Short mmCIF file of C-alpha atoms in Angstrom, two decimals:
data_model
loop_
_atom_site.label_atom_id
_atom_site.label_comp_id
_atom_site.label_asym_id
_atom_site.label_seq_id
_atom_site.Cartn_x
_atom_site.Cartn_y
_atom_site.Cartn_z
CA MET A 1 -6.18 -95.11 -28.42
CA ALA A 2 -5.68 -96.84 -31.78
CA THR A 3 -5.51 -100.63 -31.75
CA SER A 4 -4.69 -103.24 -34.33
CA PRO A 5 -7.70 -104.50 -36.30
CA PRO A 6 -9.14 -107.74 -34.89
CA ASN A 7 -9.12 -110.94 -36.91
CA THR A 8 -12.44 -112.38 -35.79
CA THR A 9 -16.00 -111.62 -36.90
CA GLN A 10 -17.87 -112.00 -33.62
CA HIS A 11 -20.11 -109.23 -32.27
CA PHE A 12 -18.19 -106.54 -30.40
CA THR A 13 -20.23 -103.35 -30.04
CA PRO A 14 -22.81 -103.46 -27.21
CA ARG A 15 -26.37 -103.14 -28.47
CA PRO A 16 -29.05 -100.83 -27.08
CA LYS A 17 -31.77 -102.58 -25.06
CA LYS A 18 -34.09 -102.51 -28.07
CA TRP A 19 -31.93 -105.09 -29.86
CA VAL A 20 -30.39 -107.09 -27.02
CA GLU A 21 -32.62 -110.08 -27.82
CA THR A 22 -32.08 -109.86 -31.59
CA PRO A 23 -30.50 -113.12 -32.83
CA ASP A 24 -26.92 -112.74 -34.05
CA HIS A 25 -27.79 -114.16 -37.47
CA ASP A 26 -30.28 -111.29 -37.92
CA TRP A 27 -28.04 -108.57 -36.47
CA ASN A 28 -25.14 -109.64 -38.70
CA ASP A 29 -27.33 -109.75 -41.84
CA TRP A 30 -26.87 -106.54 -43.83
CA GLN A 31 -30.34 -106.81 -45.37
CA TRP A 32 -31.89 -107.12 -41.89
CA GLN A 33 -29.98 -104.00 -40.89
CA LEU A 34 -31.35 -102.06 -43.88
CA LYS A 35 -34.88 -103.29 -43.31
CA HIS A 36 -34.83 -102.21 -39.65
CA ARG A 37 -33.35 -98.74 -40.07
CA ILE A 38 -34.70 -96.12 -37.68
CA SER A 39 -36.22 -92.89 -38.94
CA ASP A 40 -39.12 -91.78 -36.73
CA LEU A 41 -39.14 -89.76 -33.54
CA GLU A 42 -41.07 -92.33 -31.49
CA THR A 43 -38.56 -95.14 -32.13
CA ILE A 44 -35.53 -92.93 -31.59
CA LEU A 45 -37.00 -91.81 -28.25
CA GLN A 46 -36.87 -95.46 -27.15
CA ILE A 47 -33.10 -95.37 -27.61
CA LEU A 48 -31.86 -91.80 -27.05
CA GLN A 49 -32.58 -88.98 -24.63
CA LEU A 50 -33.40 -86.30 -27.23
CA THR A 51 -33.01 -82.56 -26.81
CA PRO A 52 -35.84 -80.18 -27.77
CA GLU A 53 -33.88 -79.15 -30.86
CA GLU A 54 -33.41 -82.76 -31.94
CA LYS A 55 -37.14 -83.33 -31.52
CA ALA A 56 -37.80 -80.24 -33.63
CA GLY A 57 -35.47 -81.54 -36.32
CA LEU A 58 -37.09 -84.98 -36.38
CA ASN A 59 -40.59 -83.48 -36.42
CA SER A 60 -39.93 -81.15 -39.35
CA ASP A 61 -41.88 -81.82 -42.55
CA HIS A 62 -39.04 -80.35 -44.62
CA ARG A 63 -36.06 -82.18 -43.17
CA PHE A 64 -33.62 -84.20 -45.23
CA ARG A 65 -34.28 -87.92 -45.02
CA VAL A 66 -33.42 -89.73 -41.78
CA ASP A 67 -32.47 -93.42 -41.78
CA ILE A 68 -30.01 -94.97 -39.32
CA THR A 69 -28.96 -98.61 -39.25
CA PRO A 70 -29.40 -100.32 -35.87
CA TYR A 71 -25.67 -101.03 -35.87
CA PHE A 72 -24.71 -97.35 -36.31
CA MET A 73 -27.34 -96.33 -33.78
CA SER A 74 -25.59 -98.62 -31.29
CA LEU A 75 -22.49 -96.40 -31.51
CA ILE A 76 -24.37 -93.31 -30.28
CA ASP A 77 -24.03 -92.10 -26.71
CA ALA A 78 -27.68 -92.05 -25.66
CA ASP A 79 -27.22 -89.32 -23.03
CA ASN A 80 -24.77 -87.01 -24.79
CA PRO A 81 -26.25 -84.66 -27.41
CA ASN A 82 -22.69 -83.73 -28.48
CA CYS A 83 -21.74 -87.32 -29.29
CA PRO A 84 -19.82 -87.11 -32.62
CA ILE A 85 -21.72 -90.09 -34.05
CA ARG A 86 -25.08 -88.67 -33.02
CA ARG A 87 -24.38 -85.25 -34.50
CA GLN A 88 -23.81 -86.76 -37.93
CA VAL A 89 -27.16 -88.56 -38.27
CA ILE A 90 -29.71 -86.99 -35.88
CA PRO A 91 -31.19 -83.78 -37.35
CA LEU A 92 -31.37 -80.50 -35.44
CA GLY A 93 -33.90 -77.75 -35.90
CA ARG A 94 -31.15 -75.37 -37.06
CA GLU A 95 -30.60 -77.66 -40.06
CA LEU A 96 -33.47 -75.76 -41.72
CA LEU A 97 -31.84 -72.33 -41.34
CA ALA A 98 -30.45 -70.59 -44.41
CA PHE A 99 -26.87 -69.30 -44.32
CA GLU A 100 -24.58 -67.12 -46.40
CA GLY A 101 -23.54 -68.78 -49.66
CA MET A 102 -26.02 -71.66 -49.31
CA GLU A 103 -26.88 -73.56 -52.50
CA VAL A 104 -29.04 -76.56 -53.34
CA ASP A 105 -26.41 -77.90 -55.76
CA SER A 106 -23.34 -76.13 -54.41
CA LEU A 107 -20.90 -77.92 -56.75
CA GLU A 108 -23.11 -77.43 -59.82
CA GLU A 109 -22.93 -81.13 -60.60
CA ASP A 110 -26.14 -80.92 -62.59
CA GLN A 111 -24.51 -78.35 -64.87
CA HIS A 112 -21.72 -80.81 -65.70
CA SER A 113 -24.02 -83.75 -66.39
CA PRO A 114 -24.10 -84.74 -70.10
CA VAL A 115 -26.48 -87.63 -69.33
CA PRO A 116 -28.58 -88.19 -66.19
CA GLY A 117 -26.52 -89.44 -63.26
CA LEU A 118 -23.09 -88.83 -64.81
CA VAL A 119 -20.94 -85.81 -63.92
CA HIS A 120 -18.05 -84.95 -66.25
CA ARG A 121 -16.20 -82.02 -64.65
CA TYR A 122 -12.55 -83.05 -65.11
CA PRO A 123 -11.11 -83.92 -68.55
CA ASP A 124 -10.12 -87.56 -67.95
CA ARG A 125 -12.48 -88.74 -65.21
CA VAL A 126 -16.16 -88.84 -64.42
CA LEU A 127 -18.47 -89.33 -61.47
CA MET A 128 -21.07 -92.04 -62.04
CA LEU A 129 -24.14 -91.87 -59.76
CA VAL A 130 -25.62 -95.37 -59.68
CA THR A 131 -28.10 -95.08 -56.81
CA THR A 132 -29.82 -92.48 -54.66
CA HIS A 133 -29.89 -94.68 -51.56
CA CYS A 134 -27.52 -94.83 -48.58
CA ALA A 135 -27.33 -97.14 -45.59
CA SER A 136 -27.72 -94.08 -43.32
CA TYR A 137 -27.95 -90.40 -44.20
CA CYS A 138 -25.37 -87.78 -43.19
CA ARG A 139 -26.93 -84.48 -42.15
CA TYR A 140 -24.39 -82.48 -44.23
CA CYS A 141 -24.96 -84.48 -47.44
CA THR A 142 -23.66 -82.71 -50.55
CA ARG A 143 -26.31 -84.40 -52.69
CA SER A 144 -29.29 -83.99 -50.37
CA ARG A 145 -31.17 -82.54 -53.36
CA MET A 146 -31.46 -86.07 -54.75
CA VAL A 147 -30.07 -88.65 -52.31
CA GLY A 148 -32.80 -90.56 -50.49
CA ASP A 149 -35.41 -89.51 -53.04
CA PRO A 150 -37.15 -92.65 -54.41
CA LYS A 151 -38.36 -90.64 -57.42
CA ALA A 152 -34.72 -90.07 -58.44
CA SER A 153 -33.77 -93.75 -58.39
CA VAL A 154 -31.39 -95.13 -61.03
CA ASN A 155 -32.38 -98.17 -63.11
CA LYS A 156 -30.59 -100.42 -65.58
CA GLN A 157 -31.58 -98.21 -68.52
CA GLY A 158 -30.01 -95.22 -66.79
CA ILE A 159 -26.78 -97.14 -66.23
CA ASP A 160 -26.73 -98.21 -69.88
CA LEU A 161 -27.11 -94.58 -70.98
CA GLN A 162 -24.12 -93.59 -68.82
CA ILE A 163 -22.05 -96.46 -70.25
CA GLU A 164 -22.96 -95.38 -73.78
CA TYR A 165 -21.62 -91.90 -73.05
CA LEU A 166 -18.38 -93.39 -71.71
CA GLN A 167 -17.98 -95.63 -74.74
CA ASN A 168 -18.12 -92.51 -76.93
CA THR A 169 -15.78 -90.43 -74.76
CA PRO A 170 -12.28 -91.93 -75.11
CA GLN A 171 -10.53 -89.29 -73.00
CA VAL A 172 -12.14 -90.74 -69.85
CA ARG A 173 -9.72 -93.12 -68.14
CA ASP A 174 -10.98 -93.00 -64.53
CA VAL A 175 -14.54 -93.60 -63.28
CA LEU A 176 -15.71 -92.92 -59.72
CA ILE A 177 -18.88 -94.85 -58.81
CA SER A 178 -20.92 -93.07 -56.16
CA GLY A 179 -24.47 -92.02 -55.45
CA GLY A 180 -26.03 -92.56 -52.87
CA ASP A 181 -23.89 -95.47 -51.86
CA PRO A 182 -23.01 -98.11 -54.47
CA LEU A 183 -22.49 -100.83 -51.86
CA THR A 184 -26.18 -100.69 -50.92
CA LEU A 185 -26.91 -102.19 -54.34
CA SER A 186 -27.35 -105.91 -54.71
CA THR A 187 -24.15 -107.79 -55.52
CA THR A 188 -25.72 -108.84 -58.83
CA PHE A 189 -26.53 -105.29 -59.94
CA LEU A 190 -23.18 -103.89 -58.81
CA ASN A 191 -21.48 -106.71 -60.71
CA TYR A 192 -23.44 -105.63 -63.81
CA VAL A 193 -22.22 -102.03 -63.46
CA LEU A 194 -18.59 -103.07 -62.98
CA SER A 195 -18.64 -105.57 -65.84
CA ARG A 196 -20.04 -102.95 -68.23
CA LEU A 197 -17.32 -100.49 -67.20
CA ARG A 198 -14.54 -103.06 -67.55
CA ALA A 199 -15.71 -103.75 -71.10
CA VAL A 200 -14.86 -100.15 -72.11
CA PRO A 201 -11.22 -100.38 -73.35
CA HIS A 202 -10.05 -96.87 -72.42
CA ILE A 203 -11.24 -97.01 -68.79
CA GLU A 204 -8.14 -97.78 -66.73
CA ILE A 205 -9.24 -97.20 -63.14
CA ILE A 206 -12.54 -97.82 -61.38
CA ARG A 207 -13.12 -96.25 -57.99
CA ILE A 208 -15.99 -96.68 -55.53
CA GLY A 209 -16.99 -94.14 -52.91
CA SER A 210 -18.80 -95.71 -49.97
CA ARG A 211 -19.68 -95.21 -46.33
CA VAL A 212 -21.17 -98.69 -46.06
CA PRO A 213 -18.13 -100.18 -44.23
CA ILE A 214 -18.88 -97.65 -41.46
CA PHE A 215 -22.68 -97.49 -41.49
CA LEU A 216 -23.20 -101.16 -42.36
CA PRO A 217 -20.05 -103.29 -42.00
CA GLN A 218 -22.22 -106.42 -42.24
CA ARG A 219 -22.51 -105.71 -45.98
CA ILE A 220 -18.82 -106.48 -46.59
CA THR A 221 -19.30 -110.20 -47.13
CA ASP A 222 -16.95 -112.73 -48.69
CA GLU A 223 -19.33 -112.89 -51.65
CA LEU A 224 -19.06 -109.14 -52.22
CA CYS A 225 -15.26 -109.11 -51.87
CA ASN A 226 -14.84 -112.04 -54.25
CA MET A 227 -16.94 -110.23 -56.82
CA LEU A 228 -15.08 -106.93 -56.45
CA ARG A 229 -11.63 -108.50 -56.79
CA ARG A 230 -12.50 -109.57 -60.35
CA TYR A 231 -12.42 -105.94 -61.52
CA HIS A 232 -8.96 -104.76 -60.57
CA PRO A 233 -7.51 -102.17 -60.72
CA LEU A 234 -10.31 -101.20 -58.35
CA TRP A 235 -9.93 -98.59 -55.61
CA LEU A 236 -12.32 -97.70 -52.80
CA ASN A 237 -12.60 -94.52 -50.76
CA VAL A 238 -14.41 -94.76 -47.47
CA HIS A 239 -15.84 -91.85 -45.48
CA ILE A 240 -14.79 -91.77 -41.82
CA ASN A 241 -14.97 -88.54 -39.80
CA HIS A 242 -14.16 -89.63 -36.26
CA PRO A 243 -12.08 -92.40 -34.64
CA LYS A 244 -15.18 -93.61 -32.78
CA GLU A 245 -16.55 -94.86 -36.11
CA ILE A 246 -13.73 -97.40 -36.47
CA THR A 247 -15.17 -100.18 -34.34
CA PRO A 248 -13.97 -103.80 -34.35
CA GLU A 249 -16.80 -104.60 -36.79
CA ALA A 250 -15.74 -101.78 -39.11
CA SER A 251 -12.08 -102.85 -38.84
CA ASN A 252 -13.01 -106.38 -39.88
CA ALA A 253 -14.99 -105.12 -42.87
CA LEU A 254 -12.15 -102.82 -43.96
CA ALA A 255 -9.61 -105.63 -43.57
CA LYS A 256 -11.68 -107.86 -45.86
CA LEU A 257 -11.59 -105.21 -48.57
CA VAL A 258 -7.84 -104.67 -48.24
CA ASP A 259 -7.22 -108.42 -48.23
CA ALA A 260 -9.18 -108.59 -51.49
CA GLY A 261 -6.48 -106.39 -53.01
CA ILE A 262 -8.52 -103.17 -52.94
CA PRO A 263 -6.51 -100.07 -51.91
CA LEU A 264 -8.47 -97.96 -49.42
CA GLY A 265 -8.42 -94.20 -49.03
CA ASN A 266 -10.43 -92.04 -46.66
CA GLN A 267 -12.35 -88.88 -47.38
CA SER A 268 -13.53 -87.02 -44.31
CA VAL A 269 -15.34 -83.71 -43.88
CA LEU A 270 -14.24 -81.05 -41.42
CA LEU A 271 -17.29 -80.65 -39.15
CA ALA A 272 -17.77 -78.15 -36.35
CA GLY A 273 -18.11 -79.83 -32.97
CA ILE A 274 -17.32 -83.26 -34.40
CA ASN A 275 -13.74 -83.38 -35.66
CA ASP A 276 -12.53 -79.75 -35.79
CA SER A 277 -9.71 -80.54 -33.42
CA LEU A 278 -6.08 -81.40 -34.06
CA ALA A 279 -6.15 -84.10 -31.38
CA ILE A 280 -9.17 -85.82 -32.96
CA GLN A 281 -7.76 -85.51 -36.47
CA LYS A 282 -4.40 -86.95 -35.41
CA GLU A 283 -6.08 -89.88 -33.66
CA LEU A 284 -8.24 -90.42 -36.74
CA VAL A 285 -5.39 -90.51 -39.25
CA HIS A 286 -3.30 -92.77 -37.05
CA THR A 287 -6.20 -95.20 -36.64
CA LEU A 288 -6.80 -95.12 -40.39
CA VAL A 289 -3.19 -96.01 -41.15
CA ILE A 290 -3.23 -98.87 -38.64
CA ASN A 291 -6.25 -100.19 -40.54
CA ARG A 292 -4.34 -99.89 -43.84
CA ILE A 293 -6.33 -96.88 -45.03
CA ARG A 294 -4.54 -93.92 -46.60
CA PRO A 295 -5.95 -90.53 -45.46
CA TYR A 296 -6.85 -88.98 -48.82
CA TYR A 297 -8.94 -85.81 -48.50
CA LEU A 298 -10.08 -83.63 -45.63
CA TYR A 299 -12.94 -81.63 -47.15
CA GLN A 300 -14.08 -78.19 -46.14
CA CYS A 301 -17.83 -78.58 -45.58
CA ASP A 302 -19.79 -77.73 -48.73
CA LEU A 303 -22.21 -74.81 -48.95
CA VAL A 304 -25.15 -77.18 -49.31
CA LYS A 305 -28.53 -76.62 -47.70
CA GLY A 306 -28.69 -78.03 -44.17
CA SER A 307 -24.96 -77.85 -43.44
CA GLY A 308 -24.63 -74.33 -42.05
CA HIS A 309 -24.11 -75.38 -38.42
CA PHE A 310 -21.38 -77.85 -39.44
CA ARG A 311 -19.19 -75.28 -41.18
CA THR A 312 -15.83 -74.09 -39.87
CA PRO A 313 -13.57 -71.25 -41.07
CA ILE A 314 -10.91 -72.37 -43.53
CA ALA A 315 -8.37 -71.10 -41.01
CA LYS A 316 -9.37 -74.00 -38.74
CA GLY A 317 -8.51 -76.51 -41.48
CA ILE A 318 -5.14 -74.84 -42.10
CA GLU A 319 -4.44 -74.93 -38.36
CA ILE A 320 -5.11 -78.68 -38.33
CA MET A 321 -2.90 -79.27 -41.36
CA GLU A 322 -0.13 -77.23 -39.70
CA GLY A 323 -0.38 -79.56 -36.72
CA LEU A 324 -0.22 -82.72 -38.84
CA ARG A 325 2.49 -81.96 -41.40
CA GLY A 326 5.85 -82.87 -39.91
CA HIS A 327 4.28 -83.96 -36.64
CA THR A 328 3.26 -87.35 -38.02
CA SER A 329 4.06 -89.61 -40.96
CA GLY A 330 3.63 -88.02 -44.38
CA TYR A 331 1.37 -90.82 -45.57
CA ALA A 332 -0.92 -90.08 -42.60
CA VAL A 333 -1.53 -86.49 -43.73
CA PRO A 334 -4.56 -85.94 -45.99
CA THR A 335 -4.89 -83.14 -48.52
CA TYR A 336 -7.15 -80.39 -47.21
CA VAL A 337 -9.43 -79.26 -50.05
CA VAL A 338 -12.27 -76.90 -50.80
CA ASP A 339 -14.60 -78.28 -53.43
CA ALA A 340 -15.13 -74.94 -55.12
CA PRO A 341 -18.67 -73.57 -55.38
CA GLY A 342 -19.91 -73.25 -58.93
CA GLY A 343 -18.22 -76.41 -60.16
CA GLY A 344 -14.61 -75.26 -59.82
CA GLY A 345 -13.45 -78.63 -58.54
CA LYS A 346 -11.19 -79.49 -55.63
CA ILE A 347 -8.73 -76.76 -54.61
CA PRO A 348 -5.96 -77.84 -52.19
CA ILE A 349 -5.40 -75.54 -49.22
CA ALA A 350 -2.24 -75.75 -47.11
CA PRO A 351 -0.11 -73.69 -44.73
CA GLN A 352 2.47 -71.57 -46.52
CA TYR A 353 5.90 -73.20 -46.49
CA LEU A 354 7.37 -71.33 -49.46
CA LEU A 355 8.21 -67.90 -48.05
CA SER A 356 9.98 -66.20 -50.94
CA GLN A 357 11.37 -66.95 -54.37
CA GLY A 358 14.35 -65.05 -55.72
CA VAL A 359 16.92 -65.57 -58.48
CA HIS A 360 18.02 -69.21 -58.16
CA GLN A 361 17.02 -69.27 -54.48
CA VAL A 362 13.88 -70.24 -52.60
CA ALA A 363 13.27 -69.46 -48.91
CA LEU A 364 11.40 -72.28 -47.17
CA ARG A 365 9.89 -72.82 -43.72
CA ASN A 366 9.50 -76.24 -42.09
CA TYR A 367 6.85 -77.39 -39.60
CA GLU A 368 8.94 -76.21 -36.62
CA GLY A 369 9.47 -72.70 -37.95
CA TYR A 370 13.00 -73.49 -39.15
CA ILE A 371 13.73 -71.31 -42.19
CA THR A 372 16.30 -72.18 -44.81
CA VAL A 373 17.28 -71.35 -48.38
CA TYR A 374 17.17 -73.93 -51.14
CA GLN A 375 19.64 -73.21 -53.95
CA GLU A 376 18.09 -73.77 -57.38
CA PRO A 377 20.16 -74.71 -60.47
CA GLU A 378 21.52 -71.74 -62.39
CA ASN A 379 21.56 -73.68 -65.64
CA TYR A 380 18.51 -75.86 -66.18
CA PHE A 381 17.43 -77.52 -69.40
CA SER A 382 14.54 -79.94 -69.67
CA PHE A 383 15.16 -82.95 -71.87
CA ASN A 384 11.44 -83.55 -72.13
CA GLN A 385 10.56 -81.77 -75.33
CA GLU A 386 7.22 -83.45 -75.94
CA ALA A 387 4.43 -81.19 -77.15
CA PRO A 388 2.04 -80.09 -74.38
CA LEU A 389 -1.35 -81.78 -74.29
CA PRO A 390 -3.89 -79.86 -76.38
CA GLU A 391 -6.42 -79.68 -73.53
CA THR A 392 -4.01 -77.79 -71.23
CA THR A 393 -5.95 -75.00 -69.53
CA GLY A 394 -5.57 -72.52 -66.69
CA VAL A 395 -2.13 -71.63 -65.35
CA SER A 396 -0.73 -74.77 -67.00
CA SER A 397 -1.63 -73.29 -70.37
CA LEU A 398 0.65 -70.32 -69.62
CA LEU A 399 3.56 -72.51 -68.55
CA SER A 400 3.14 -74.77 -71.58
CA GLY A 401 3.10 -71.85 -74.00
CA HIS A 402 -0.47 -72.37 -75.18
CA GLN A 403 -1.52 -68.94 -73.96
CA LYS A 404 0.31 -65.72 -73.16
CA HIS A 405 -2.23 -64.58 -70.59
CA ILE A 406 -5.56 -65.46 -69.00
CA LYS A 407 -8.16 -62.73 -68.97
CA PRO A 408 -11.27 -62.55 -66.79
CA GLU A 409 -14.57 -62.13 -68.59
CA ASN A 410 -15.03 -58.59 -70.02
CA PHE A 411 -11.41 -57.71 -69.15
CA ASP A 412 -10.70 -56.05 -72.51
CA GLN A 413 -13.89 -53.99 -72.40
CA ALA A 414 -13.10 -52.77 -68.88
CA HIS A 415 -9.61 -51.70 -69.94
CA ASP A 416 -10.56 -50.04 -73.23
CA ARG A 417 -9.40 -46.45 -72.65
CA LYS A 418 -10.13 -45.21 -76.17
CA MET A 419 -12.53 -42.33 -76.45
CA ASN A 420 -15.64 -43.50 -78.23
CA ILE A 421 -16.75 -40.43 -80.15
CA LYS A 422 -19.34 -42.28 -82.20
CA ASP A 423 -22.72 -40.54 -82.07
CA LYS A 424 -21.11 -37.57 -80.32
CA THR A 425 -20.87 -34.05 -81.65
CA VAL A 426 -17.58 -32.21 -81.12
CA THR A 427 -17.96 -28.43 -80.91
CA SER A 428 -15.53 -25.63 -80.42
CA GLY A 429 -16.17 -22.47 -78.49
#
C-alpha cells in the first residue's frame, strides 16, 4: 500500500547479515556503496539462495556485467527466485539465448551518432552519453553493447567534442544526459558537463536520465542537489519498475530532488514476471504520484540481446493501459511506447477509443464501453496561417501541404505497368 514519503534520513531497510555490523556512516556513503558492489557468485551465495539457472547465469563467461549495490541487494527476497527486484539484477542462464528479432543495437543509436557518445535522432533534441557506468546493471539493458565496458569510457575530451557539435547545431533545444548513469559521475565532473551545456545559447532544456535514486539513494546528497538547482530548467527522469523499489530511502532521495525544484518523471519497462500486471502497474503509478513523480513512459521491452525472457506481447501493454485510463487519475497514466527497431523512435500505443469518423461526426468509446458521438464543426477555419516548418516530415508533411503523398522505397518501380520493349524483337506470324 502506498504511503507518504518520510521526512527523515535514518536507515529504514533491514540489511542482510553480511552488512549488519557495517557502520551507518559507511552504509550511507554513496562511494562506499559503489566500492562494495557485489558481482561474483561466491559473495552472492552468502546472501541469496540461488537457483541452478541463476548459478549458470553468474558463471557464464559471456554474460552482461553484474554489479549490485549492497543497498539494492538488501531489497531482494533471499528465498524467492521470482522476487521482482532479484529478477532485474541477477542473471539467468536463458539470458544468453537468442530470440526472434534480437539485435545488439536494436535502436540503431550508433547509426544516428554524428560524434562519439551523442545520438541525434529527433530534429530538435539529442541524447548525450556521458558515462558507461551504472550503480547497478539491469539485465534488460538497451545499451549492454557498451554500458559497463571500461574500454568505452567517456572522458573530458569526448564531452568537449559533443559540446562542439551542439554549438554548431542550432536546431537542438533539448539535451538528454544519459549513459550509463550520469549521477554516478563525480559532482565536479557533472557540474562541468552541465555548465558547458548551459553556455550554449540555443539549448533550452536539460534532462537527466538516472536510476541512481533507486539503486543508490545515498548519492542524492545536499551537495549534489545544490549543484543541480543552478542549471534550471533541469528535468530528471528516474527508472522505477516496481513499487517495491520505492523504499523510505528512495522516497527521501526523490523528495530532495523535487524540493530542489527538479520535476521528476518515471520511465519504466514492461517486464514479464515483474510488472506485467494491472494491479502492480496501478500500485506503481499511485506510489509514484504520491512521491511527486509523473509517470512518463511505459516502454515495451527492446529487442536487445539478453532481454528475450523479459518480453511480453504488445497486447499485454494495451490491456494494462485499458485498465489505467479512466480508472485512475489522468496524470497517473503513462504513455505506453514501442521504441521502434531500426531507429524509428518512440511510437505511442494505446487502446482504440476513436471508433469511426464520418462527415462532421466522430464515434468515441470511453473506458467503460460507453459509446457516444461527438459533433464536429461544419464550418471550421484556422486563423493560424503561419507557414509550416521546413523540416516537417512524415504524415505531418501531408497535412501541412509539403507533400502530396509518401511513397515507400521502390514504389514507382513496382507500379510501373508500361511494357518495356527495349532490347526485344517484335515479330508477327
